[in-house]
Short mmCIF file of C-alpha atoms in Angstrom, two decimals:
data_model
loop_
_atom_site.label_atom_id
_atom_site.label_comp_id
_atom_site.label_asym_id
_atom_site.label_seq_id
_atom_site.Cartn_x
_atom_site.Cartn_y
_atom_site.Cartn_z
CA UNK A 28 -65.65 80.68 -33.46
CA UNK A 29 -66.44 81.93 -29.83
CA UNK A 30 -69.20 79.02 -28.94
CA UNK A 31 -70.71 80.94 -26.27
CA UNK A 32 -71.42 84.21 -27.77
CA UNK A 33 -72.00 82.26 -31.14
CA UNK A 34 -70.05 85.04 -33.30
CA UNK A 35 -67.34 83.87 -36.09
CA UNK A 36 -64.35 85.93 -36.12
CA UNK A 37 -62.34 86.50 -39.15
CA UNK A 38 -58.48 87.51 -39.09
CA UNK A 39 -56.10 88.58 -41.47
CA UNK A 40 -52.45 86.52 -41.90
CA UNK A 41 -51.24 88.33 -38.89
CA UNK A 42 -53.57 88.12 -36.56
CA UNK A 43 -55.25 91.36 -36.84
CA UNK A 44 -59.22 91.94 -36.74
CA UNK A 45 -61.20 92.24 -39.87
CA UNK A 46 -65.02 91.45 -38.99
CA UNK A 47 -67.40 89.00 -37.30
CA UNK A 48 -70.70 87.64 -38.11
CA UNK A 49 -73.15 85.71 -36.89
CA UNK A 50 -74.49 86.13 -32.78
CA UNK A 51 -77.29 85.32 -31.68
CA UNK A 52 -80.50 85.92 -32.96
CA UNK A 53 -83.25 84.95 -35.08
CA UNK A 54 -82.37 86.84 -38.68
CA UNK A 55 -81.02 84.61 -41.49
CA UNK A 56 -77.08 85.68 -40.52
CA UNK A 57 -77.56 84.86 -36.97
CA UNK A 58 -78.66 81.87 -34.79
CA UNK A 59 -80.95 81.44 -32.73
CA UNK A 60 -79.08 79.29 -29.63
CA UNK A 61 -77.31 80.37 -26.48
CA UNK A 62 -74.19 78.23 -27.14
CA UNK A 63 -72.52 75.98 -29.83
CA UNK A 64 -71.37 72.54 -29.36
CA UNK A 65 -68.82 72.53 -32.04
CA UNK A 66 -68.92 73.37 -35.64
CA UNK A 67 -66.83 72.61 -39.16
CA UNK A 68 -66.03 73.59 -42.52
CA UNK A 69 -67.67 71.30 -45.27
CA UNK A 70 -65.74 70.64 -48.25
CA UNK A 71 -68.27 73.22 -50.41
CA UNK A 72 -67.10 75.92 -48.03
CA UNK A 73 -70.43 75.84 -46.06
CA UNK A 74 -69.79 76.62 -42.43
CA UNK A 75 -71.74 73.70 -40.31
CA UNK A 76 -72.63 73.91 -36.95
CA UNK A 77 -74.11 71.65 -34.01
CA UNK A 78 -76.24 73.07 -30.93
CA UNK A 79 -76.98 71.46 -27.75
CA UNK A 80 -80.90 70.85 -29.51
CA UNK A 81 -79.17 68.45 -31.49
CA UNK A 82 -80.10 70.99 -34.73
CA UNK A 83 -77.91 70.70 -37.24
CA UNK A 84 -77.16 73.75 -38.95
CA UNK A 85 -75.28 74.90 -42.59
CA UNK A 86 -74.74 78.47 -43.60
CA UNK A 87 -73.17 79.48 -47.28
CA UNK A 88 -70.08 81.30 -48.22
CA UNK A 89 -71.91 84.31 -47.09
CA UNK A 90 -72.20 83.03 -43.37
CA UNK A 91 -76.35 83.06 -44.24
CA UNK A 92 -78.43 80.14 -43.24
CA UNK A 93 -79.09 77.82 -45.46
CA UNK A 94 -80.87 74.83 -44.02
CA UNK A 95 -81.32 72.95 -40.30
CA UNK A 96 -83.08 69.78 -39.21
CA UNK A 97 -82.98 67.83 -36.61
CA UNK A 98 -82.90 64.47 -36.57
CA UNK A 99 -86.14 62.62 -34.86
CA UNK A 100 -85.18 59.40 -33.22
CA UNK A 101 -87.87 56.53 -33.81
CA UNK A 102 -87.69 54.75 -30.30
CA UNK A 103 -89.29 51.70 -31.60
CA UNK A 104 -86.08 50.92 -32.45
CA UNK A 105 -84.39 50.83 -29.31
CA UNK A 106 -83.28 47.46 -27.62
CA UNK A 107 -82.47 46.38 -24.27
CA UNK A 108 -80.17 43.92 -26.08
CA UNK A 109 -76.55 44.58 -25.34
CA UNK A 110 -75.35 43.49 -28.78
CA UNK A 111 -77.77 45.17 -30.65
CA UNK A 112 -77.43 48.52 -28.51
CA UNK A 113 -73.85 49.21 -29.71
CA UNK A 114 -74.67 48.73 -33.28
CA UNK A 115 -77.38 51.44 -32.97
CA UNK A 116 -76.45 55.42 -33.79
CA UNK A 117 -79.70 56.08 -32.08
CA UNK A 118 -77.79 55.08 -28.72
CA UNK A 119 -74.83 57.11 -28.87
CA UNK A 120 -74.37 60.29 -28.17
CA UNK A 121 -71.40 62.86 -28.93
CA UNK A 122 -68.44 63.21 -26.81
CA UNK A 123 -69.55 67.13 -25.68
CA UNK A 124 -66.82 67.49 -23.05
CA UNK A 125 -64.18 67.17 -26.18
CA UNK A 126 -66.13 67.13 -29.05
CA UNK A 127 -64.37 66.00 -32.41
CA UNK A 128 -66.18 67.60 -35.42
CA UNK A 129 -64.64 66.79 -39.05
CA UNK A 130 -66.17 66.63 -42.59
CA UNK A 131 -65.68 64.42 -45.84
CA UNK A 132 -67.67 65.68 -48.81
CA UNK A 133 -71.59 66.32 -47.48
CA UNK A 134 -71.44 64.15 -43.99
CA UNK A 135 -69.82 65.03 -40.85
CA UNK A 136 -68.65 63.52 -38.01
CA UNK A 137 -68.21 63.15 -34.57
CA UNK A 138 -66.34 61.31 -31.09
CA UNK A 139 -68.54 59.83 -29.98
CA UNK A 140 -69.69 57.08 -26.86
CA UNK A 141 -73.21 54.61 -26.16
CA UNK A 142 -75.14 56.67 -24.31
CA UNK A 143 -76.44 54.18 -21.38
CA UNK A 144 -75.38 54.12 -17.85
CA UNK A 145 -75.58 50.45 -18.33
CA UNK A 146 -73.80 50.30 -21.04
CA UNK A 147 -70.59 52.60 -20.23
CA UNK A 148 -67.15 52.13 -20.28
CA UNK A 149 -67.18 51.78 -16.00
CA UNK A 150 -70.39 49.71 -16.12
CA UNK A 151 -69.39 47.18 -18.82
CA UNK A 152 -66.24 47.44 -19.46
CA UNK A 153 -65.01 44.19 -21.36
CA UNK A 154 -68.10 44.76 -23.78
CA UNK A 155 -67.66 48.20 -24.04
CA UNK A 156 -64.14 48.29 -24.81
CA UNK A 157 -64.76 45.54 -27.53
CA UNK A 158 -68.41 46.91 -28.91
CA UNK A 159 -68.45 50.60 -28.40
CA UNK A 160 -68.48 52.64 -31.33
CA UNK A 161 -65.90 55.95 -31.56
CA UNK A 162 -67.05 57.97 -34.47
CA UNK A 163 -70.61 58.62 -35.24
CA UNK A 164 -71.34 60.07 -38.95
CA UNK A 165 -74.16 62.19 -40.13
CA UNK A 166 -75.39 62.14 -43.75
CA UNK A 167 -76.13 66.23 -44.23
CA UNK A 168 -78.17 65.19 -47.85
CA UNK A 169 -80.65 62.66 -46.13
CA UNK A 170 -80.50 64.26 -42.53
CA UNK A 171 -80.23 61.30 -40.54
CA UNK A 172 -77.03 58.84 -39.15
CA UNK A 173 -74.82 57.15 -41.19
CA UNK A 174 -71.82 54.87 -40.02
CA UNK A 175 -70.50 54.13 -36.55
CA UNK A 176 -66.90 53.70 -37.02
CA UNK A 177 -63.48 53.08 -34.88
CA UNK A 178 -65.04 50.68 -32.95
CA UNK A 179 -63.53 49.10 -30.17
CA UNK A 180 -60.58 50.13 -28.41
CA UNK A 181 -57.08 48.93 -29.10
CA UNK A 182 -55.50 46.43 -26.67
CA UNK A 183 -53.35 49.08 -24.32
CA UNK A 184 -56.33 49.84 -22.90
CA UNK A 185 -57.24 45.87 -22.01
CA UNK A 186 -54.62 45.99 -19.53
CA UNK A 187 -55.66 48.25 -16.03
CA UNK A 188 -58.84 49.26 -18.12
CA UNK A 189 -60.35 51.10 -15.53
CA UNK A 190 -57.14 53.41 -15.35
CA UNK A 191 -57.73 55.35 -18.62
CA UNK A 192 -61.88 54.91 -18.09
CA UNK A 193 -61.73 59.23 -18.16
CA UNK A 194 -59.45 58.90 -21.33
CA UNK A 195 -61.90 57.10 -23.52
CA UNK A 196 -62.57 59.13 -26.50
CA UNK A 197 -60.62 59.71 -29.82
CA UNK A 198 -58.84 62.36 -31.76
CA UNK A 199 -58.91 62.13 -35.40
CA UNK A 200 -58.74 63.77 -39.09
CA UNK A 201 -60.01 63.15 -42.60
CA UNK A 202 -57.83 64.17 -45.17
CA UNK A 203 -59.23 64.91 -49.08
CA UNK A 204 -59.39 61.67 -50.17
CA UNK A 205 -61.63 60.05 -47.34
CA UNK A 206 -58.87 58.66 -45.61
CA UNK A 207 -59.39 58.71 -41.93
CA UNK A 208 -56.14 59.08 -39.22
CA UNK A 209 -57.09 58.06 -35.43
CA UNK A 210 -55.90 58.23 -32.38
CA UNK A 211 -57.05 56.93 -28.86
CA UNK A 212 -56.43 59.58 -26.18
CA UNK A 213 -54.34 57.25 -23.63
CA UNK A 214 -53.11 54.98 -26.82
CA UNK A 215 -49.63 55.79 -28.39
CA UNK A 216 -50.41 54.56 -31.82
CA UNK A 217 -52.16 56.49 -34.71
CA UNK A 218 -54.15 54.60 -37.26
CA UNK A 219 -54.78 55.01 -41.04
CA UNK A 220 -57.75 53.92 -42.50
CA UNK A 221 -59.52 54.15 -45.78
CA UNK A 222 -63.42 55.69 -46.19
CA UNK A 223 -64.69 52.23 -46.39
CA UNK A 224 -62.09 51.92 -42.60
CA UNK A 225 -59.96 49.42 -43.97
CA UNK A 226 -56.68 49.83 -42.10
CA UNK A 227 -54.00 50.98 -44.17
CA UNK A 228 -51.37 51.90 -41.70
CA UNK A 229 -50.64 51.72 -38.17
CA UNK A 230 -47.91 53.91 -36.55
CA UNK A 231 -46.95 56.34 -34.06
CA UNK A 232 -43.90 56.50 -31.13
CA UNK A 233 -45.04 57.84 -27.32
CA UNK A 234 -44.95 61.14 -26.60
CA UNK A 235 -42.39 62.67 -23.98
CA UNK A 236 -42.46 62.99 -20.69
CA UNK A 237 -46.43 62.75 -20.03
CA UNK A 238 -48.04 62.02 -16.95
CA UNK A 239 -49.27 58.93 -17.01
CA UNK A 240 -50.14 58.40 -13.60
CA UNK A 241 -54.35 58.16 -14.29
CA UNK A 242 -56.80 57.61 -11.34
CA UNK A 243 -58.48 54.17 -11.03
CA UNK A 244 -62.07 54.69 -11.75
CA UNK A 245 -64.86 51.99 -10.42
CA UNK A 246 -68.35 54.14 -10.29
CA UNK A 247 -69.99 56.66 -12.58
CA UNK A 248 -69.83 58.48 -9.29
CA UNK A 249 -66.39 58.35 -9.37
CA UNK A 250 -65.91 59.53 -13.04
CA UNK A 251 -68.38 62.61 -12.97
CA UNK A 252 -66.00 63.49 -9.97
CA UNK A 253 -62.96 63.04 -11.41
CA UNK A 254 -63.24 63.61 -15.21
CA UNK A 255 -62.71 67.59 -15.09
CA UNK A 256 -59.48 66.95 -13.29
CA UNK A 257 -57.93 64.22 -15.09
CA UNK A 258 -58.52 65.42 -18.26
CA UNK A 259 -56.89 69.14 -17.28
CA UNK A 260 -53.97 67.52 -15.12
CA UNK A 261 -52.70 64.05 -16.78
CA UNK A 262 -51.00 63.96 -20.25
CA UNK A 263 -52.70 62.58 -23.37
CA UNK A 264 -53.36 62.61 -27.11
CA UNK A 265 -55.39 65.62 -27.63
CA UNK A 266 -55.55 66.66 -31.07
CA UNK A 267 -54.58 65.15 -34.64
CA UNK A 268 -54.17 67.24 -37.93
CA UNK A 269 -53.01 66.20 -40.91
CA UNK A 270 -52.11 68.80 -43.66
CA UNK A 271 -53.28 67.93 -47.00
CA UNK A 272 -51.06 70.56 -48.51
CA UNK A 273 -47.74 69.45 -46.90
CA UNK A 274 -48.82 65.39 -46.36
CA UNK A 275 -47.63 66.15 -42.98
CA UNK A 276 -49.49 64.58 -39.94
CA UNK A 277 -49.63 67.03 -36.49
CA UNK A 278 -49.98 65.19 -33.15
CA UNK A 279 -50.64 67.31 -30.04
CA UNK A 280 -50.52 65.61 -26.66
CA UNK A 281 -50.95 67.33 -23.31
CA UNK A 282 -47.99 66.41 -21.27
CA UNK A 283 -49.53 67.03 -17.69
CA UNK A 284 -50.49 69.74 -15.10
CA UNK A 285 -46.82 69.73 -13.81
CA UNK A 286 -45.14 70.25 -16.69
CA UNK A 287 -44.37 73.54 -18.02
CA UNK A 288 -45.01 72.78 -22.12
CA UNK A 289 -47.32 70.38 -23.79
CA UNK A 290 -45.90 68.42 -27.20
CA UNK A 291 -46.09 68.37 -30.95
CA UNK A 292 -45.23 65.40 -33.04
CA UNK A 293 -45.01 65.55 -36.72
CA UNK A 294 -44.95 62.64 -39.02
CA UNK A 295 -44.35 61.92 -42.03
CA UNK A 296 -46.20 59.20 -44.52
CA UNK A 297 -46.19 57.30 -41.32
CA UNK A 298 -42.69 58.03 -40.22
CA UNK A 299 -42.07 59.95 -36.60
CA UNK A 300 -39.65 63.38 -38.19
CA UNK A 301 -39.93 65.01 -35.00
CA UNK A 302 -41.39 65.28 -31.46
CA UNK A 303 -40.73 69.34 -29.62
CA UNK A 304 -42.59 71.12 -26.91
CA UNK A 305 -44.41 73.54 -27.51
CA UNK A 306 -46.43 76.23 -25.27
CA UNK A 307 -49.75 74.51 -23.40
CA UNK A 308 -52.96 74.11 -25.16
CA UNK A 309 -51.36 74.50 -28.96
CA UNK A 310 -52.74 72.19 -31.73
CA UNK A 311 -52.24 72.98 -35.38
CA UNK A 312 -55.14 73.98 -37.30
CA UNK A 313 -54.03 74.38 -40.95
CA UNK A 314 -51.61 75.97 -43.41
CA UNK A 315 -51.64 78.66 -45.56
CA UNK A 316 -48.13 79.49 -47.62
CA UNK A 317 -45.45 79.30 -46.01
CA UNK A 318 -46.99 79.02 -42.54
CA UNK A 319 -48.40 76.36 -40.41
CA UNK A 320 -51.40 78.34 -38.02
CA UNK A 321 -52.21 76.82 -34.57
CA UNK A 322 -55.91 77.18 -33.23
CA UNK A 323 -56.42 80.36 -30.63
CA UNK A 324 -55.44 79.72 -27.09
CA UNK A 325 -57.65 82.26 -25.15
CA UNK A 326 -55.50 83.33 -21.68
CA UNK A 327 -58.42 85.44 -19.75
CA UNK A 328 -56.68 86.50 -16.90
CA UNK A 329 -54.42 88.87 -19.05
CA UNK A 330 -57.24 89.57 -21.60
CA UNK A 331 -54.96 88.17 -24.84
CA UNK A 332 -55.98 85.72 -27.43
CA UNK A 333 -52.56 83.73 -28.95
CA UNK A 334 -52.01 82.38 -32.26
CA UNK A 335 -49.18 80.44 -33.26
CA UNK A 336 -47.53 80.84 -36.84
CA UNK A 337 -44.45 78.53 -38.12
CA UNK A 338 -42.29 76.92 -40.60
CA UNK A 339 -40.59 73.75 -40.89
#
Protein backbone atom coordinates (compact mmCIF):
# COMPACT_ATOMS: atom_id res chain seq x y z
CA UNK A 1 0.00 0.00 0.00
CA UNK A 2 1.73 3.40 -0.89
CA UNK A 3 -0.28 5.67 1.88
CA UNK A 4 0.39 8.78 0.16
CA UNK A 5 -0.66 8.18 -3.30
CA UNK A 6 -3.40 5.78 -1.78
CA UNK A 7 -2.82 3.01 -4.63
CA UNK A 8 -2.52 -0.91 -3.58
CA UNK A 9 0.08 -2.67 -5.40
CA UNK A 10 -0.10 -6.28 -6.15
CA UNK A 11 3.10 -8.55 -6.85
CA UNK A 12 3.67 -11.84 -8.00
CA UNK A 13 6.02 -14.50 -5.74
CA UNK A 14 9.02 -12.80 -7.11
CA UNK A 15 8.57 -9.54 -6.81
CA UNK A 16 7.49 -8.59 -10.18
CA UNK A 17 4.50 -6.05 -11.05
CA UNK A 18 1.09 -7.30 -11.84
CA UNK A 19 -1.48 -4.29 -11.24
CA UNK A 20 -2.65 -1.61 -8.79
CA UNK A 21 -5.91 -0.28 -7.79
CA UNK A 22 -7.34 2.10 -5.92
CA UNK A 23 -5.85 6.19 -5.99
CA UNK A 24 -7.50 8.73 -5.26
CA UNK A 25 -10.72 9.71 -6.24
CA UNK A 26 -14.29 9.69 -5.72
CA UNK A 27 -15.53 6.38 -7.92
CA UNK A 28 -16.45 3.24 -5.93
CA UNK A 29 -12.63 1.65 -6.59
CA UNK A 30 -10.96 4.70 -5.42
CA UNK A 31 -10.90 6.97 -2.30
CA UNK A 32 -11.51 9.98 -1.81
CA UNK A 33 -8.44 11.19 0.80
CA UNK A 34 -5.00 12.64 0.22
CA UNK A 35 -3.22 10.11 2.50
CA UNK A 36 -3.81 6.87 4.55
CA UNK A 37 -3.06 6.40 8.09
CA UNK A 38 -2.67 2.72 8.00
CA UNK A 39 -4.82 -0.03 6.76
CA UNK A 40 -5.41 -4.12 7.28
CA UNK A 41 -6.67 -7.22 5.99
CA UNK A 42 -9.91 -8.48 7.84
CA UNK A 43 -10.29 -12.04 8.31
CA UNK A 44 -13.25 -12.08 5.32
CA UNK A 45 -10.55 -10.81 2.99
CA UNK A 46 -11.99 -7.22 3.04
CA UNK A 47 -9.20 -4.71 2.73
CA UNK A 48 -9.82 -1.97 5.71
CA UNK A 49 -8.47 1.24 5.81
CA UNK A 50 -8.14 4.36 8.26
CA UNK A 51 -7.77 8.17 7.04
CA UNK A 52 -6.64 11.06 8.93
CA UNK A 53 -10.86 12.04 9.05
CA UNK A 54 -11.00 9.32 11.33
CA UNK A 55 -13.37 7.44 8.39
CA UNK A 56 -13.20 4.11 8.56
CA UNK A 57 -13.25 2.43 5.41
CA UNK A 58 -13.84 -1.55 4.00
CA UNK A 59 -13.57 -2.53 0.40
CA UNK A 60 -14.43 -6.35 -0.90
CA UNK A 61 -12.32 -8.91 -2.57
CA UNK A 62 -12.71 -6.77 -5.57
CA UNK A 63 -10.85 -3.71 -3.91
CA UNK A 64 -14.64 -1.85 -4.34
CA UNK A 65 -16.04 0.09 -1.50
CA UNK A 66 -18.19 -1.35 0.51
CA UNK A 67 -19.10 0.75 3.49
CA UNK A 68 -17.45 3.88 5.74
CA UNK A 69 -18.58 5.68 8.86
CA UNK A 70 -17.18 7.59 11.10
CA UNK A 71 -17.51 7.44 14.44
CA UNK A 72 -19.26 10.69 16.22
CA UNK A 73 -17.93 11.26 19.67
CA UNK A 74 -20.76 12.32 22.24
CA UNK A 75 -18.73 14.91 24.41
CA UNK A 76 -21.15 14.73 27.17
CA UNK A 77 -19.24 12.06 28.09
CA UNK A 78 -16.02 13.50 28.65
CA UNK A 79 -14.56 14.01 32.26
CA UNK A 80 -12.03 16.11 33.77
CA UNK A 81 -11.63 13.17 36.17
CA UNK A 82 -8.25 11.56 35.86
CA UNK A 83 -9.52 8.07 36.65
CA UNK A 84 -12.34 8.14 34.60
CA UNK A 85 -10.36 9.77 31.55
CA UNK A 86 -8.18 6.66 30.99
CA UNK A 87 -11.04 4.32 31.02
CA UNK A 88 -12.65 6.34 28.16
CA UNK A 89 -11.90 5.29 24.20
CA UNK A 90 -13.35 8.66 23.49
CA UNK A 91 -9.94 10.10 24.99
CA UNK A 92 -7.44 8.26 23.18
CA UNK A 93 -6.25 8.66 20.15
CA UNK A 94 -4.06 6.35 17.74
CA UNK A 95 -0.40 6.22 17.85
CA UNK A 96 -0.09 7.95 14.00
CA UNK A 97 3.69 8.37 14.14
CA UNK A 98 3.84 4.27 14.31
CA UNK A 99 0.57 3.21 13.88
CA UNK A 100 -0.22 -0.58 14.77
CA UNK A 101 -3.26 -1.78 12.71
CA UNK A 102 -4.34 -5.62 13.23
CA UNK A 103 -7.71 -7.48 12.88
CA UNK A 104 -9.57 -10.44 14.75
CA UNK A 105 -12.77 -11.51 13.02
CA UNK A 106 -14.97 -8.04 12.24
CA UNK A 107 -13.02 -5.46 14.79
CA UNK A 108 -9.73 -3.94 14.39
CA UNK A 109 -7.30 -2.48 16.28
CA UNK A 110 -4.91 -0.05 17.06
CA UNK A 111 -1.57 1.48 19.41
CA UNK A 112 -2.82 3.64 20.84
CA UNK A 113 -2.19 6.69 23.82
CA UNK A 114 -4.84 9.29 26.08
CA UNK A 115 -4.99 12.02 24.10
CA UNK A 116 -4.56 15.03 26.80
CA UNK A 117 -1.60 17.16 27.33
CA UNK A 118 -2.51 16.75 30.90
CA UNK A 119 -2.77 13.52 30.88
CA UNK A 120 0.54 12.28 28.93
CA UNK A 121 3.16 10.11 29.65
CA UNK A 122 5.67 13.49 30.47
CA UNK A 123 2.82 15.28 32.26
CA UNK A 124 1.64 12.43 34.55
CA UNK A 125 3.78 10.01 34.46
CA UNK A 126 3.18 7.62 37.55
CA UNK A 127 -0.64 7.62 36.49
CA UNK A 128 -0.02 7.29 33.09
CA UNK A 129 2.30 4.54 33.18
CA UNK A 130 -0.18 2.65 35.55
CA UNK A 131 -3.71 3.85 33.77
CA UNK A 132 -2.97 4.43 30.17
CA UNK A 133 -4.50 2.23 27.82
CA UNK A 134 -2.18 0.61 24.70
CA UNK A 135 -4.59 -0.90 22.29
CA UNK A 136 -7.77 0.70 21.30
CA UNK A 137 -10.42 -1.71 19.40
CA UNK A 138 -13.07 -0.83 16.96
CA UNK A 139 -16.23 -2.94 16.51
CA UNK A 140 -16.59 -2.69 12.35
CA UNK A 141 -20.51 -4.34 12.82
CA UNK A 142 -21.75 -1.57 15.34
CA UNK A 143 -19.25 1.25 14.16
CA UNK A 144 -18.21 2.53 17.33
CA UNK A 145 -15.17 1.56 20.17
CA UNK A 146 -14.87 -1.48 21.78
CA UNK A 147 -12.09 -2.48 24.40
CA UNK A 148 -9.06 -0.59 25.61
CA UNK A 149 -6.56 -3.18 26.25
CA UNK A 150 -2.66 -3.62 27.36
CA UNK A 151 -3.02 -1.24 29.83
CA UNK A 152 -0.36 -0.04 31.82
CA UNK A 153 3.16 -0.41 31.21
CA UNK A 154 5.35 -3.15 32.59
CA UNK A 155 7.74 -2.31 35.45
CA UNK A 156 11.18 -1.66 33.25
CA UNK A 157 9.80 1.32 32.43
CA UNK A 158 9.11 2.41 36.40
CA UNK A 159 12.69 2.76 36.75
CA UNK A 160 14.27 6.26 34.82
CA UNK A 161 10.64 6.60 33.35
CA UNK A 162 11.25 9.65 31.71
CA UNK A 163 14.17 7.92 29.68
CA UNK A 164 11.98 5.79 27.34
CA UNK A 165 8.98 8.73 27.53
CA UNK A 166 9.60 8.77 23.25
CA UNK A 167 9.45 4.85 23.40
CA UNK A 168 5.96 4.56 24.76
CA UNK A 169 3.89 2.69 22.37
CA UNK A 170 3.49 -1.09 21.56
CA UNK A 171 4.05 -3.61 18.86
CA UNK A 172 1.78 -6.44 18.67
CA UNK A 173 -0.12 -9.39 16.65
CA UNK A 174 -3.31 -11.41 16.78
CA UNK A 175 -3.02 -14.73 15.65
CA UNK A 176 -6.39 -16.92 14.38
CA UNK A 177 -7.58 -17.83 17.46
CA UNK A 178 -7.84 -14.29 19.21
CA UNK A 179 -4.80 -14.67 20.98
CA UNK A 180 -2.99 -11.45 21.30
CA UNK A 181 1.26 -11.28 21.48
CA UNK A 182 2.67 -7.76 22.83
CA UNK A 183 5.47 -6.07 23.10
CA UNK A 184 6.53 -2.65 24.69
CA UNK A 185 8.97 -0.79 22.41
CA UNK A 186 11.86 -0.16 25.16
CA UNK A 187 10.62 -3.54 27.14
CA UNK A 188 12.50 -6.86 26.42
CA UNK A 189 9.66 -9.15 27.20
CA UNK A 190 6.79 -10.28 24.84
CA UNK A 191 3.44 -11.14 26.28
CA UNK A 192 0.71 -13.73 25.41
CA UNK A 193 -2.64 -13.10 26.11
CA UNK A 194 -5.99 -14.59 25.39
CA UNK A 195 -9.11 -12.47 23.53
CA UNK A 196 -10.67 -11.99 26.84
CA UNK A 197 -6.38 -10.61 27.76
CA UNK A 198 -5.84 -13.10 30.25
CA UNK A 199 -2.08 -13.62 30.29
CA UNK A 200 -1.08 -16.84 29.11
CA UNK A 201 2.60 -16.47 28.68
CA UNK A 202 5.29 -14.14 29.30
CA UNK A 203 8.69 -14.43 27.51
CA UNK A 204 11.25 -12.96 25.45
CA UNK A 205 15.45 -12.51 25.84
CA UNK A 206 17.03 -8.75 24.85
CA UNK A 207 17.95 -8.10 21.68
CA UNK A 208 21.74 -7.54 20.64
CA UNK A 209 23.71 -4.88 20.68
CA UNK A 210 20.95 -1.93 20.69
CA UNK A 211 21.46 1.45 21.64
CA UNK A 212 20.06 2.02 24.60
CA UNK A 213 21.37 5.22 25.44
CA UNK A 214 17.61 7.26 25.29
CA UNK A 215 17.40 11.06 25.98
CA UNK A 216 15.82 12.18 29.29
CA UNK A 217 12.63 13.85 28.43
CA UNK A 218 10.90 16.49 31.05
CA UNK A 219 8.51 18.82 28.67
CA UNK A 220 6.15 18.13 25.80
CA UNK A 221 8.49 20.69 24.37
CA UNK A 222 11.14 18.52 24.75
CA UNK A 223 9.44 15.38 23.20
CA UNK A 224 7.93 17.08 19.98
CA UNK A 225 11.73 18.02 19.62
CA UNK A 226 13.19 15.00 20.13
CA UNK A 227 10.75 12.20 19.13
CA UNK A 228 11.75 12.14 15.23
CA UNK A 229 15.30 11.56 16.30
CA UNK A 230 15.08 9.07 18.92
CA UNK A 231 12.85 6.98 17.35
CA UNK A 232 15.20 6.91 13.88
CA UNK A 233 18.60 6.76 15.95
CA UNK A 234 18.15 4.53 19.30
CA UNK A 235 17.39 0.74 19.13
CA UNK A 236 13.99 -0.74 20.03
CA UNK A 237 11.21 -3.29 19.53
CA UNK A 238 9.69 -2.32 16.34
CA UNK A 239 7.61 -4.90 14.92
CA UNK A 240 6.02 -8.37 16.09
CA UNK A 241 4.62 -11.13 13.68
CA UNK A 242 3.61 -14.24 14.47
CA UNK A 243 2.98 -16.85 11.65
CA UNK A 244 -0.07 -18.80 12.06
CA UNK A 245 1.10 -21.24 9.45
CA UNK A 246 4.54 -22.06 10.98
CA UNK A 247 3.50 -21.14 14.98
CA UNK A 248 6.58 -19.17 14.69
CA UNK A 249 6.75 -15.70 16.45
CA UNK A 250 9.03 -12.78 14.39
CA UNK A 251 10.54 -10.01 16.55
CA UNK A 252 12.18 -7.07 14.75
CA UNK A 253 14.10 -4.54 16.82
CA UNK A 254 16.00 -1.56 15.45
CA UNK A 255 19.44 -1.81 16.81
CA UNK A 256 20.47 1.99 16.48
CA UNK A 257 21.63 4.74 14.01
CA UNK A 258 25.30 3.51 14.44
CA UNK A 259 24.94 0.22 13.72
CA UNK A 260 25.16 -1.16 10.37
CA UNK A 261 22.08 -4.04 10.63
CA UNK A 262 18.96 -4.03 12.65
CA UNK A 263 17.76 -7.68 14.32
CA UNK A 264 15.34 -10.53 13.94
CA UNK A 265 14.38 -12.83 16.72
CA UNK A 266 12.35 -15.86 16.17
CA UNK A 267 10.63 -17.83 18.80
CA UNK A 268 9.19 -20.60 19.23
CA UNK A 269 5.89 -21.55 21.52
CA UNK A 270 7.59 -19.12 23.75
CA UNK A 271 11.10 -20.37 23.41
CA UNK A 272 14.02 -17.81 21.96
CA UNK A 273 15.40 -20.39 18.56
CA UNK A 274 17.31 -17.64 17.28
CA UNK A 275 18.34 -13.94 17.30
CA UNK A 276 20.48 -12.72 13.53
CA UNK A 277 20.88 -9.37 11.92
CA UNK A 278 19.39 -8.63 9.33
CA UNK A 279 19.50 -5.50 6.76
CA UNK A 280 17.80 -2.07 8.42
CA UNK A 281 14.16 -1.50 8.38
CA UNK A 282 13.17 -5.46 7.69
CA UNK A 283 10.12 -6.90 9.57
CA UNK A 284 8.41 -10.05 8.42
CA UNK A 285 5.09 -9.76 7.00
CA UNK A 286 3.82 -13.30 6.28
CA UNK A 287 4.43 -16.65 4.61
CA UNK A 288 3.45 -18.22 1.70
CA UNK A 289 5.07 -21.96 0.92
CA UNK A 290 8.13 -22.34 1.49
CA UNK A 291 8.98 -18.67 2.03
CA UNK A 292 8.82 -16.24 4.80
CA UNK A 293 8.15 -12.43 2.88
CA UNK A 294 9.41 -9.27 4.71
CA UNK A 295 7.35 -5.93 4.22
CA UNK A 296 8.93 -3.44 1.32
CA UNK A 297 11.75 -1.27 2.42
CA UNK A 298 11.51 1.72 -0.05
CA UNK A 299 15.43 3.19 -0.56
CA UNK A 300 14.57 6.59 -2.66
CA UNK A 301 17.79 7.81 -3.26
CA UNK A 302 18.58 4.83 -5.67
CA UNK A 303 14.90 4.58 -6.87
CA UNK A 304 14.56 0.57 -5.67
CA UNK A 305 11.88 -0.95 -3.60
CA UNK A 306 13.41 -4.34 -1.54
CA UNK A 307 11.67 -7.34 -0.53
CA UNK A 308 13.04 -9.94 1.49
CA UNK A 309 12.23 -13.76 0.82
CA UNK A 310 13.59 -16.76 3.19
CA UNK A 311 13.59 -20.11 4.68
CA UNK A 312 14.34 -21.52 7.91
Amino acid sequence: MDRFFCTLYTFDLNGHFKLKKLGSGHAKGEIPVGRIATHTFLNNGNLFILDYNCVYRQYDKDILLSDFFKIRYDRSKRTKDKEEFYQNPIEYTQFYEDMVCRSYKNNVYFNARASSNECCYVNNTAQHLKNNSNILEVKLDDQDFGRLLATGFPPSYQENSLQKAILCSVNYDIDLNGNFYVTYEADSLIRQYDNDYNELKCFGYAGIDMDLNYKTITTLEESRKNWRNERLTKGYYNWLEYVDETGLLFRSYQKGETRSTDGLQIYKDGVLIGDVSVPKGLKVMGYIAPYYYSYVIPNEEKEFMYLYRFKL
